[in-house]
Tab-separated table of C-alpha atoms in Angstrom:
chain	number	residue	atom	x	y	z
X	1299	MET	CA	154.061	152.386	88.933
X	1300	ASP	CA	155.517	153.774	86.040
X	1301	GLU	CA	156.210	157.300	85.418
X	1302	LYS	CA	153.078	157.883	83.563
X	1303	ASN	CA	150.449	156.395	85.938
X	1304	LYS	CA	150.794	157.386	89.693
X	1305	LEU	CA	149.167	157.521	92.738
X	1306	GLN	CA	148.600	160.641	94.270
X	1307	LEU	CA	147.395	161.096	97.894
X	1308	PHE	CA	144.991	163.258	99.704
X	1309	GLU	CA	144.531	162.624	103.273
X	1310	ASN	CA	145.463	159.015	102.950
X	1311	LYS	CA	142.943	158.955	100.045
X	1312	ARG	CA	144.390	157.359	96.859
X	1313	ILE	CA	143.895	159.728	93.768
X	1314	ARG	CA	145.003	158.238	90.547
X	1315	SER	CA	146.618	160.165	88.037
X	1316	VAL	CA	148.232	160.187	84.434
X	1317	TRP	CA	150.966	162.600	83.047
X	1318	ASP	CA	150.623	163.350	79.219
X	1319	GLY	CA	153.985	164.553	78.276
X	1320	GLU	CA	152.599	166.165	74.858
X	1321	LYS	CA	150.210	168.121	76.629
X	1322	GLU	CA	152.696	168.534	79.575
X	1323	GLU	CA	149.114	168.181	81.890
X	1324	ASN	CA	148.208	165.920	84.715
X	1325	PHE	CA	145.018	164.112	84.509
X	1326	PHE	CA	143.124	163.048	87.673
X	1327	SER	CA	140.765	160.278	88.223
X	1328	ILE	CA	137.224	162.465	89.046
X	1329	VAL	CA	135.758	159.260	90.976
X	1330	ASP	CA	138.682	159.438	93.020
X	1331	VAL	CA	138.570	163.066	93.835
X	1332	CYS	CA	134.935	162.586	94.704
X	1333	GLY	CA	135.742	159.948	96.928
X	1334	ALA	CA	138.378	161.465	98.907
X	1335	LEU	CA	136.217	164.828	98.975
X	1336	THR	CA	133.167	163.210	100.373
X	1337	ASP	CA	134.667	160.451	102.439
X	1338	SER	CA	132.836	157.491	100.237
X	1339	ASP	CA	133.875	154.036	98.893
X	1340	TYR	CA	134.513	153.617	95.224
X	1341	GLN	CA	130.801	152.870	94.272
X	1342	THR	CA	129.496	155.549	96.201
X	1343	ALA	CA	131.749	157.882	94.497
X	1344	ARG	CA	130.770	156.679	91.294
X	1345	ASN	CA	127.153	157.400	91.884
X	1346	TYR	CA	127.926	160.784	93.214
X	1347	TRP	CA	129.907	161.670	90.185
X	1348	LYS	CA	127.133	160.481	87.717
X	1349	VAL	CA	124.583	162.733	89.887
X	1350	LEU	CA	126.867	165.616	89.703
X	1351	LYS	CA	127.616	165.245	85.905
X	1352	SER	CA	123.935	165.490	85.646
X	1353	ARG	CA	123.472	168.551	87.520
X	1354	LEU	CA	126.510	170.107	85.711
X	1355	THR	CA	124.845	169.498	82.342
X	1356	ASP	CA	121.511	170.732	83.505
X	1357	GLU	CA	123.265	173.857	84.623
X	1358	GLY	CA	124.821	174.422	80.997
X	1359	SER	CA	128.444	173.786	81.898
X	1360	GLN	CA	130.304	172.027	79.158
X	1361	LEU	CA	132.788	170.523	81.630
X	1362	VAL	CA	131.139	166.909	81.314
X	1363	THR	CA	131.434	167.089	77.419
X	1364	ASN	CA	135.210	168.494	77.580
X	1365	CYS	CA	136.330	165.868	80.034
X	1366	ASN	CA	138.006	162.779	78.663
X	1367	GLN	CA	138.174	159.033	79.464
X	1368	LEU	CA	141.625	157.407	79.904
X	1369	LYS	CA	142.974	153.904	81.239
X	1370	MET	CA	144.020	153.516	84.570
X	1371	ARG	CA	144.608	150.768	87.129
X	1372	ALA	CA	141.791	149.523	89.077
X	1373	GLU	CA	141.780	147.961	92.333
X	1374	ASP	CA	141.790	144.494	90.449
X	1375	GLY	CA	145.037	145.337	88.829
X	1376	LYS	CA	143.351	145.912	85.384
X	1377	MET	CA	143.451	148.787	83.230
X	1378	ARG	CA	139.872	150.435	82.865
X	1379	LEU	CA	138.415	153.494	81.198
X	1380	THR	CA	137.811	156.400	83.790
X	1381	ASP	CA	136.668	159.832	83.702
X	1382	VAL	CA	139.555	162.080	83.998
X	1383	ALA	CA	139.967	165.714	84.423
X	1384	ASP	CA	142.818	168.293	84.001
X	1385	THR	CA	143.713	170.703	86.770
X	1386	GLU	CA	141.440	173.580	85.711
X	1387	GLN	CA	138.617	171.212	85.125
X	1388	LEU	CA	139.176	169.569	88.572
X	1389	LEU	CA	138.924	172.734	90.258
X	1390	ARG	CA	135.651	173.415	88.684
X	1391	ILE	CA	134.290	170.152	89.781
X	1392	ILE	CA	135.539	170.846	93.377
X	1393	GLN	CA	133.417	174.058	93.548
X	1394	SER	CA	130.155	171.951	92.842
X	1395	ILE	CA	131.115	169.678	95.877
X	1396	PRO	CA	129.801	170.661	99.123
X	1397	SER	CA	132.352	169.311	101.340
X	1398	PRO	CA	134.249	170.714	104.270
X	1399	LYS	CA	137.455	169.278	102.521
X	1400	ALA	CA	136.681	171.162	99.398
X	1401	GLU	CA	136.408	174.491	101.178
X	1402	PRO	CA	140.241	175.522	101.259
X	1403	PHE	CA	140.191	175.034	97.637
X	1404	LYS	CA	136.837	177.261	97.065
X	1405	LEU	CA	138.480	180.007	99.443
X	1406	TRP	CA	141.940	179.690	97.377
X	1407	LEU	CA	139.662	180.282	94.168
X	1408	ALA	CA	137.737	183.287	95.392
X	1409	ALA	CA	141.015	184.926	96.345
X	1410	VAL	CA	142.862	184.392	93.279
X	1411	GLY	CA	139.519	185.700	91.234
X	1412	ARG	CA	139.499	188.728	93.644
X	1413	GLU	CA	143.397	189.189	92.818
X	1414	ARG	CA	142.870	189.071	89.125
X	1415	MET	CA	140.201	191.633	89.102
X	1416	GLU	CA	142.058	194.027	91.023
X	1417	GLU	CA	145.241	193.208	88.571
X	1418	THR	CA	142.881	194.116	85.641
X	1419	ILE	CA	142.057	197.773	87.363
X	1420	ASP	CA	145.907	198.138	88.687
X	1421	PRO	CA	148.370	196.109	86.462
X	1422	GLU	CA	151.445	197.045	88.800
X	1423	LEU	CA	149.631	194.850	91.574
X	1424	ALA	CA	150.666	191.656	89.612
X	1425	ILE	CA	154.114	192.321	89.567
X	1426	GLU	CA	154.127	193.161	93.288
X	1427	ARG	CA	152.569	189.776	93.932
X	1428	ALA	CA	154.819	188.173	91.566
X	1429	LEU	CA	157.328	189.424	93.984
X	1430	ILE	CA	156.062	188.178	96.887
X	1431	THR	CA	155.472	184.642	95.526
X	1432	TYR	CA	159.005	184.391	94.520
X	1433	LEU	CA	160.296	185.474	97.974
X	1434	LYS	CA	157.745	183.089	99.615
X	1435	LYS	CA	159.075	180.164	97.545
X	1436	GLY	CA	162.644	180.864	98.945
X	1437	TYR	CA	164.182	182.698	95.853
X	1438	SER	CA	166.876	185.354	96.243
X	1439	ARG	CA	166.078	189.029	95.736
X	1440	GLU	CA	169.105	188.939	92.883
X	1441	TRP	CA	167.305	186.188	91.018
X	1442	ILE	CA	164.016	187.639	91.357
X	1443	ASN	CA	164.916	191.011	89.893
X	1444	GLN	CA	166.439	188.973	86.883
X	1445	ARG	CA	163.563	186.967	86.693
X	1446	LEU	CA	161.054	189.934	86.406
X	1447	GLN	CA	163.460	191.540	83.640
X	1448	ALA	CA	163.155	188.253	81.814
X	1449	ILE	CA	159.375	188.731	81.881
X	1450	GLN	CA	159.842	191.944	80.335
X	1451	VAL	CA	162.292	190.756	77.605
X	1452	ARG	CA	159.920	187.979	76.645
X	1453	LYS	CA	156.990	190.308	76.275
X	1454	GLU	CA	159.065	192.372	74.147
X	1455	LEU	CA	159.772	189.250	71.955
X	1456	THR	CA	156.194	188.120	71.573
X	1457	ASP	CA	155.143	191.752	70.801
X	1458	GLU	CA	157.757	191.529	67.903
X	1459	TRP	CA	156.188	188.094	66.788
X	1460	GLN	CA	152.978	189.514	66.960
X	1461	ASP	CA	153.719	192.168	64.629
X	1462	ARG	CA	155.338	189.786	62.288
X	1463	GLY	CA	152.186	187.845	61.990
X	1464	VAL	CA	153.350	184.844	64.153
X	1465	GLN	CA	150.361	182.986	65.573
X	1466	GLN	CA	150.130	182.807	69.676
X	1467	GLY	CA	150.261	179.014	70.781
X	1468	LYS	CA	151.783	176.519	68.581
X	1469	GLU	CA	153.976	178.771	66.653
X	1470	TYR	CA	155.325	180.759	69.613
X	1471	ALA	CA	156.346	177.193	70.799
X	1472	ILE	CA	158.063	176.407	67.913
X	1473	LEU	CA	160.014	179.702	67.891
X	1474	THR	CA	160.829	179.351	71.510
X	1475	ASP	CA	162.085	175.763	71.171
X	1476	GLU	CA	164.374	177.111	68.190
X	1477	ILE	CA	165.750	179.610	70.420
X	1478	THR	CA	166.516	177.133	73.261
X	1479	LYS	CA	168.078	174.848	70.939
X	1480	ALA	CA	170.301	177.177	69.450
X	1481	TRP	CA	171.694	178.427	72.851
X	1482	THR	CA	171.476	175.093	75.072
X	1483	GLY	CA	172.042	172.344	72.385
X	1484	MET	CA	168.674	170.902	73.642
X	1485	SER	CA	164.909	171.158	72.915
X	1486	THR	CA	162.710	172.903	75.616
X	1487	ARG	CA	161.544	169.514	76.693
X	1488	GLN	CA	164.893	167.889	76.748
X	1489	TYR	CA	166.010	171.037	79.022
X	1490	LYS	CA	162.826	170.576	81.315
X	1491	ASN	CA	163.744	166.695	81.380
X	1492	LEU	CA	167.125	167.361	82.610
X	1493	LYS	CA	165.851	169.398	85.492
X	1494	GLY	CA	163.107	166.913	86.218
X	1495	LEU	CA	160.307	169.107	85.366
X	1496	LYS	CA	156.648	168.548	84.165
X	1497	LYS	CA	154.400	171.277	84.490
X	1498	GLU	CA	156.642	173.831	86.319
X	1499	ASN	CA	158.008	176.805	84.290
X	1500	LEU	CA	161.420	176.252	83.111
X	1501	ARG	CA	162.627	179.843	83.617
X	1502	ASP	CA	161.414	179.563	87.252
X	1503	ASN	CA	164.255	176.537	87.398
X	1504	MET	CA	167.072	178.218	85.735
X	1505	SER	CA	170.153	179.685	87.611
X	1506	THR	CA	170.773	183.387	87.336
X	1507	LEU	CA	173.621	182.740	84.687
X	1508	GLU	CA	170.991	180.238	82.542
X	1509	LEU	CA	168.291	183.064	83.023
X	1510	VAL	CA	170.672	185.697	81.664
X	1511	LEU	CA	171.694	183.687	78.739
X	1512	ASN	CA	168.060	182.772	77.933
X	1513	MET	CA	167.280	186.651	78.134
X	1514	LEU	CA	170.049	187.447	75.816
X	1515	ALA	CA	168.999	184.799	73.354
X	1516	GLU	CA	165.175	186.276	73.226
X	1517	ALA	CA	166.443	190.065	73.212
X	1518	THR	CA	168.972	189.402	70.671
X	1519	THR	CA	166.202	187.666	68.373
X	1520	THR	CA	164.001	190.669	69.032
X	1521	GLU	CA	166.750	193.166	67.789
X	1522	ILE	CA	167.397	190.789	64.595
X	1523	SER	CA	163.788	190.436	63.927
X	1524	LYS	CA	163.311	194.413	64.098
X	1525	GLU	CA	166.124	194.776	61.894
X	1526	GLU	CA	165.410	191.946	59.229
X	1527	GLN	CA	161.876	192.200	59.513
X	1528	PRO	CA	160.758	188.391	58.446
X	1529	GLN	CA	157.682	188.140	56.499
X	1530	THR	CA	157.274	184.394	56.513
X	1531	PHE	CA	157.128	181.887	59.444
X	1532	ASP	CA	160.357	180.175	57.940
X	1533	GLU	CA	162.166	183.561	58.025
X	1534	ASN	CA	161.065	183.928	61.914
X	1535	VAL	CA	162.534	180.477	62.473
X	1536	ALA	CA	165.859	181.828	60.785
X	1537	VAL	CA	165.720	184.693	62.969
X	1538	ALA	CA	164.993	182.919	66.275
X	1539	GLN	CA	167.995	180.473	65.252
X	1540	SER	CA	170.319	183.197	64.831
X	1541	GLY	CA	169.571	185.016	68.099
X	1542	GLY	CA	169.646	181.846	70.114
X	1543	GLU	CA	173.131	181.108	68.354
X	1544	VAL	CA	174.554	184.484	70.144
X	1545	ALA	CA	173.554	183.182	73.386
X	1546	GLY	CA	175.098	179.762	72.526
X	1547	ASN	CA	178.369	181.334	71.785
X	1548	ALA	CA	178.387	183.335	74.978
X	1549	ARG	CA	177.734	180.078	76.789
X	1550	ARG	CA	180.389	178.177	75.225
X	1551	ASP	CA	182.855	180.927	76.068
X	1552	ILE	CA	181.855	180.945	79.651
X	1553	GLU	CA	182.212	177.390	79.862
X	1554	LYS	CA	185.537	177.434	78.177
X	1555	ARG	CA	186.873	180.557	80.855
X	1556	THR	CA	185.160	178.749	83.809
X	1557	GLY	CA	185.768	175.198	83.125
X	1558	LYS	CA	182.068	174.382	84.268
X	1559	PRO	CA	178.763	173.819	82.721
X	1560	VAL	CA	176.384	176.892	82.542
X	1561	ILE	CA	173.415	174.342	82.136
X	1562	THR	CA	172.860	172.015	85.132
X	1563	ALA	CA	170.188	169.593	86.412
X	1564	GLN	CA	169.688	171.825	89.469
X	1565	ASN	CA	166.004	173.159	89.778
X	1566	ALA	CA	164.009	175.400	92.295
X	1567	ILE	CA	161.993	174.506	95.194
X	1568	ASP	CA	159.895	171.520	94.767
X	1569	PHE	CA	156.443	172.557	93.305
X	1570	SER	CA	154.545	170.559	95.210
X	1571	ARG	CA	155.219	172.568	98.442
X	1572	LEU	CA	152.884	175.348	96.536
X	1573	ILE	CA	149.995	173.138	96.709
X	1574	ALA	CA	150.627	172.572	100.401
X	1575	ASP	CA	151.021	176.195	101.067
X	1576	VAL	CA	147.779	176.864	99.274
X	1577	ILE	CA	145.582	174.520	101.532
X	1578	GLU	CA	147.486	175.774	104.468
X	1579	GLN	CA	147.061	179.639	103.812
X	1580	SER	CA	143.585	179.014	103.065
């Protein structure tokens, strides 16, 4: 099985998945998930999904329309088109499956929804929950303090970009990539590949020193932008490169003095543990 097409296991039931590197998203076979949650064979699961699709459409859901089809390896070894869903779509489908095995996911979704509503009323709760989550994942308090500071630095940068007319989404990603390349010598995707990451947050997998230099790059970019007040996207790109270069110079100086590379392949605790924890806690 290659890196793109894999089998996931859920209580000894196979779930076929495909990783889309461009979208940085896993897509899962909906039929396989239906079969795993309803303890049914492939043909029964296909019929179940057919009925469920009709019901979701009648309810006015756009999920069925938005679902894609991808080629996945069938039991006979041939690659066949099958309905797939990303994580968000899959969780929505699970909500509509009356099964004891789906109940932990439903409880977790309800808890997350309640927390988000509470955070809307009191945003400080989001910071407190982030602290607790990082502690549960095994991070040190010193690292967590740096990570929370990094969030503030990033927010100041995106606020500045917004003031300069930069469009959220693709343009933010391009500028972030320019900053990353300037201080690390790698694109953001190459950096994640070095650490063996897919969907995981890159900053959550940085060492304290990596995190500090990334903050320096973003904070410097913010300050240069405030001084130069770029008017076009190309000018914003040049500012991003300048901000990243400051941190890049600092990285090279540190490496020269310590004789060790700042950027390493080390990453954080395996992300898959989080999913297991979600099910167990629910």
